[in-house]
Short mmCIF file of C-alpha atoms and ligand atoms in Angstrom, two decimals:
data_model
loop_
_atom_site.label_atom_id
_atom_site.label_comp_id
_atom_site.label_asym_id
_atom_site.label_seq_id
_atom_site.Cartn_x
_atom_site.Cartn_y
_atom_site.Cartn_z
CA MET A 1 197.33 -11.72 139.74
CA MET A 2 196.28 -8.11 139.42
CA ASP A 3 197.98 -5.94 136.85
CA LYS A 4 200.56 -3.34 137.73
CA GLN A 5 198.19 -0.37 137.86
CA ALA A 6 195.68 -2.19 140.10
CA LEU A 7 198.51 -3.19 142.49
CA TRP A 8 199.84 0.36 142.59
CA ASP A 9 196.32 1.76 143.28
CA LYS A 10 196.08 -0.62 146.26
CA CYS A 11 199.39 0.64 147.63
CA VAL A 12 198.32 4.31 147.24
CA ALA A 13 195.00 3.55 148.96
CA PHE A 14 196.86 2.01 151.92
CA HIS A 15 199.63 4.62 152.14
CA GLY A 16 197.45 7.68 151.62
CA HIS A 17 199.33 9.16 148.68
CA GLY A 18 201.43 8.10 145.69
CA CYS A 19 205.06 9.19 146.15
CA GLY A 20 208.58 8.35 145.12
CA GLY A 21 209.27 6.54 148.32
CA LEU A 22 206.23 4.31 147.95
CA THR A 23 207.38 3.59 144.43
CA ILE A 24 210.72 2.29 145.72
CA GLY A 25 208.96 -0.23 147.94
CA PHE A 26 206.56 -1.06 145.14
CA GLN A 27 209.35 -1.81 142.71
CA ALA A 28 211.37 -3.68 145.31
CA ALA A 29 208.37 -5.92 146.21
CA ARG A 30 207.64 -6.64 142.51
CA TYR A 31 211.29 -7.54 141.91
CA ALA A 32 211.40 -9.78 145.00
CA MET A 33 208.18 -11.56 143.83
CA GLU A 34 209.88 -12.25 140.49
CA LEU A 35 213.27 -13.30 141.89
CA LEU A 36 211.98 -15.49 144.74
CA GLU A 37 208.75 -16.63 143.10
CA LEU A 38 206.72 -15.06 145.89
CA ASP A 39 203.06 -14.33 146.12
CA PHE A 40 201.00 -12.56 148.72
CA SER A 41 201.85 -14.17 152.02
CA ARG A 42 198.85 -15.51 153.98
CA ASP A 43 201.14 -16.75 156.68
CA GLU A 44 204.79 -16.18 157.50
CA ASP A 45 206.32 -17.76 154.43
CA VAL A 46 207.54 -14.40 153.15
CA VAL A 47 209.73 -12.35 155.45
CA CYS A 48 211.02 -8.86 154.80
CA ILE A 49 213.75 -7.14 156.71
CA SER A 50 213.69 -3.42 155.87
CA GLU A 51 216.68 -1.17 156.46
CA ASN A 52 214.49 1.93 156.59
CA ASP A 53 211.07 2.90 157.98
CA ALA A 54 210.02 5.14 155.11
CA CYS A 55 207.10 5.22 152.70
CA GLY A 56 208.22 2.20 150.67
CA VAL A 57 207.60 -0.23 153.49
CA ASP A 58 203.84 0.30 153.06
CA ALA A 59 203.98 -1.04 149.49
CA ILE A 60 205.83 -4.14 150.74
CA GLN A 61 203.09 -4.78 153.29
CA VAL A 62 200.35 -4.52 150.60
CA LEU A 63 202.06 -6.56 147.93
CA LEU A 64 203.69 -9.29 149.99
CA GLY A 65 201.52 -9.35 153.14
CA CYS A 66 204.48 -8.73 155.38
CA SER A 67 203.27 -6.94 158.53
CA ALA A 68 204.45 -6.23 161.98
CA GLY A 69 201.55 -8.11 163.54
CA LYS A 70 202.35 -11.31 161.67
CA GLY A 71 205.96 -11.03 162.55
CA ASN A 72 207.17 -11.23 158.97
CA LEU A 73 208.08 -7.60 158.68
CA LEU A 74 211.24 -6.70 160.60
CA PHE A 75 213.45 -3.62 160.77
CA HIS A 76 217.18 -3.35 160.72
CA LEU A 77 217.37 0.42 160.59
CA ARG A 78 220.41 1.61 158.68
CA GLY A 79 218.88 4.50 156.77
CA LYS A 80 219.33 2.68 153.50
CA GLN A 81 216.83 1.99 150.74
CA ALA A 82 217.59 -1.70 151.12
CA PHE A 83 215.28 -4.62 151.73
CA SER A 84 216.01 -8.28 152.25
CA PHE A 85 213.36 -10.79 151.29
CA TYR A 86 213.10 -14.42 152.34
CA ASN A 87 210.98 -17.22 151.04
CA ARG A 88 210.74 -19.74 153.89
CA LYS A 89 209.27 -22.41 151.61
CA THR A 90 212.23 -22.52 149.26
CA GLY A 91 214.91 -21.11 151.53
CA LYS A 92 215.73 -18.54 148.86
CA SER A 93 216.58 -14.97 149.86
CA VAL A 94 217.80 -11.77 148.33
CA ARG A 95 218.77 -8.24 149.36
CA LEU A 96 217.77 -5.42 147.06
CA VAL A 97 219.68 -2.13 147.36
CA LEU A 98 218.46 0.95 145.50
CA ARG A 99 221.08 2.38 143.19
CA PRO A 100 221.78 6.08 143.28
CA THR A 101 219.08 7.88 141.33
CA PRO A 102 220.05 10.50 138.73
CA GLU A 103 220.87 13.85 140.25
CA GLY A 104 219.10 17.09 139.49
CA LEU A 105 215.60 15.65 139.20
CA ASP A 106 212.79 17.53 140.90
CA LYS A 107 210.25 15.63 143.00
CA GLU A 108 207.85 14.90 140.10
CA GLU A 109 210.69 13.92 137.70
CA ARG A 110 212.10 11.58 140.33
CA PHE A 111 208.72 10.00 140.84
CA ARG A 112 208.34 9.44 137.12
CA TYR A 113 211.85 8.05 136.91
CA LEU A 114 211.16 5.51 139.69
CA GLN A 115 207.71 4.63 138.24
CA ASP A 116 208.91 4.06 134.70
CA ALA A 117 212.10 2.17 135.47
CA GLU A 118 212.35 -1.59 135.30
CA PRO A 119 212.99 -2.94 138.82
CA ALA A 120 216.14 -4.62 137.53
CA ASP A 121 217.51 -1.18 136.58
CA LEU A 122 216.76 0.29 139.98
CA PHE A 123 218.30 -2.22 142.39
CA ASP A 124 221.50 -4.02 142.97
CA VAL A 125 220.82 -7.62 143.81
CA LYS A 126 222.98 -8.84 146.70
CA PRO A 127 222.92 -11.89 149.02
CA ALA A 128 220.87 -11.40 152.19
CA VAL A 129 223.42 -11.25 154.97
CA LEU A 130 221.10 -11.18 157.95
CA GLU A 131 220.03 -14.59 159.17
CA LEU A 132 216.48 -15.66 158.48
CA PRO A 133 214.62 -14.77 161.70
CA GLU A 134 212.95 -17.62 163.53
CA LYS A 135 209.17 -17.73 163.29
CA ALA A 136 207.28 -15.53 165.66
CA ARG A 137 207.21 -17.33 169.04
CA MET A 138 204.55 -17.29 171.73
CA PHE A 139 205.77 -16.20 175.11
CA GLN A 140 204.44 -16.51 178.63
CA SER A 141 203.46 -13.22 180.29
CA TYR A 142 203.74 -12.06 183.84
CA PRO A 143 202.69 -8.92 185.72
CA CYS A 144 205.66 -6.55 186.21
CA ASP A 145 206.47 -6.30 189.93
CA GLY A 146 206.95 -2.53 189.43
CA CYS A 147 203.96 -1.20 187.51
CA GLY A 148 201.79 -4.34 187.55
CA GLU A 149 201.31 -4.35 183.81
CA VAL A 150 201.32 -7.77 182.18
CA THR A 151 204.53 -8.24 180.14
CA ALA A 152 205.95 -10.89 177.87
CA GLU A 153 208.66 -12.86 179.65
CA HIS A 154 211.41 -12.24 177.12
CA LEU A 155 211.12 -8.52 177.86
CA LEU A 156 211.14 -8.84 181.60
CA ARG A 157 214.36 -8.33 183.65
CA LEU A 158 215.20 -9.65 187.05
CA GLU A 159 216.29 -7.24 189.75
CA ASN A 160 216.71 -8.43 193.35
CA GLY A 161 214.41 -11.35 192.50
CA LYS A 162 211.70 -9.01 191.13
CA LYS A 163 210.36 -9.29 187.60
CA LEU A 164 210.47 -5.83 186.01
CA CYS A 165 209.35 -4.56 182.60
CA LEU A 166 212.02 -2.55 180.73
CA ASP A 167 210.47 0.79 181.69
CA CYS A 168 210.59 -0.06 185.36
CA PHE A 169 214.03 -1.77 185.08
CA ARG A 170 215.52 1.30 183.44
CA ALA A 171 214.36 3.44 186.32
CA TYR A 172 216.65 1.31 188.55
CA ASN A 173 219.63 1.56 186.23
CA ARG A 174 221.96 4.29 187.52
CA PHE A 175 224.89 3.46 185.18
CA ASP A 176 223.32 3.68 181.73
CA VAL A 177 220.70 6.43 181.58
ZN1 ZN B 1 204.86 8.72 150.91
ZN1 ZN B 2 206.75 -2.12 184.94
#
């Protein structure tokens, strides 16, 4: 296991800059690793559901190996600095919610505050309420009868017996534009 500084450097390299937001994800991922006995996920054993799509998500990708392509990084966008983590191997899960940070700090002071804090002082630990998502499934694909583009079947809609992708299907929907 790399030390804290080396892990942080990896996150900064991936994200492009070191910021307060990245630190939130960094601290959440470290806390989750401790609480759920997680390590970098080579497969889908670790799942994260993030309630924001801000800087911190990048640190979670780096530290825990959660990524959109592997299907173990999911979004439940609520505009909250909250993350649920699941360990499929043990069935353990946790939801970490950032506590309000002290008011009146400038950007640099807030960054230092987040960097220097112990994860346990930053986050409330709550039960994960969202159900553990099923593992990424493989779907059949068919060409859309509208645009001809090959589309996974769970995102096709039927209209007068035609298979339509969501972009073509919407074009037919006169009630809900
Ligand atoms: Zn950032
Ligand atoms: Zn189409």
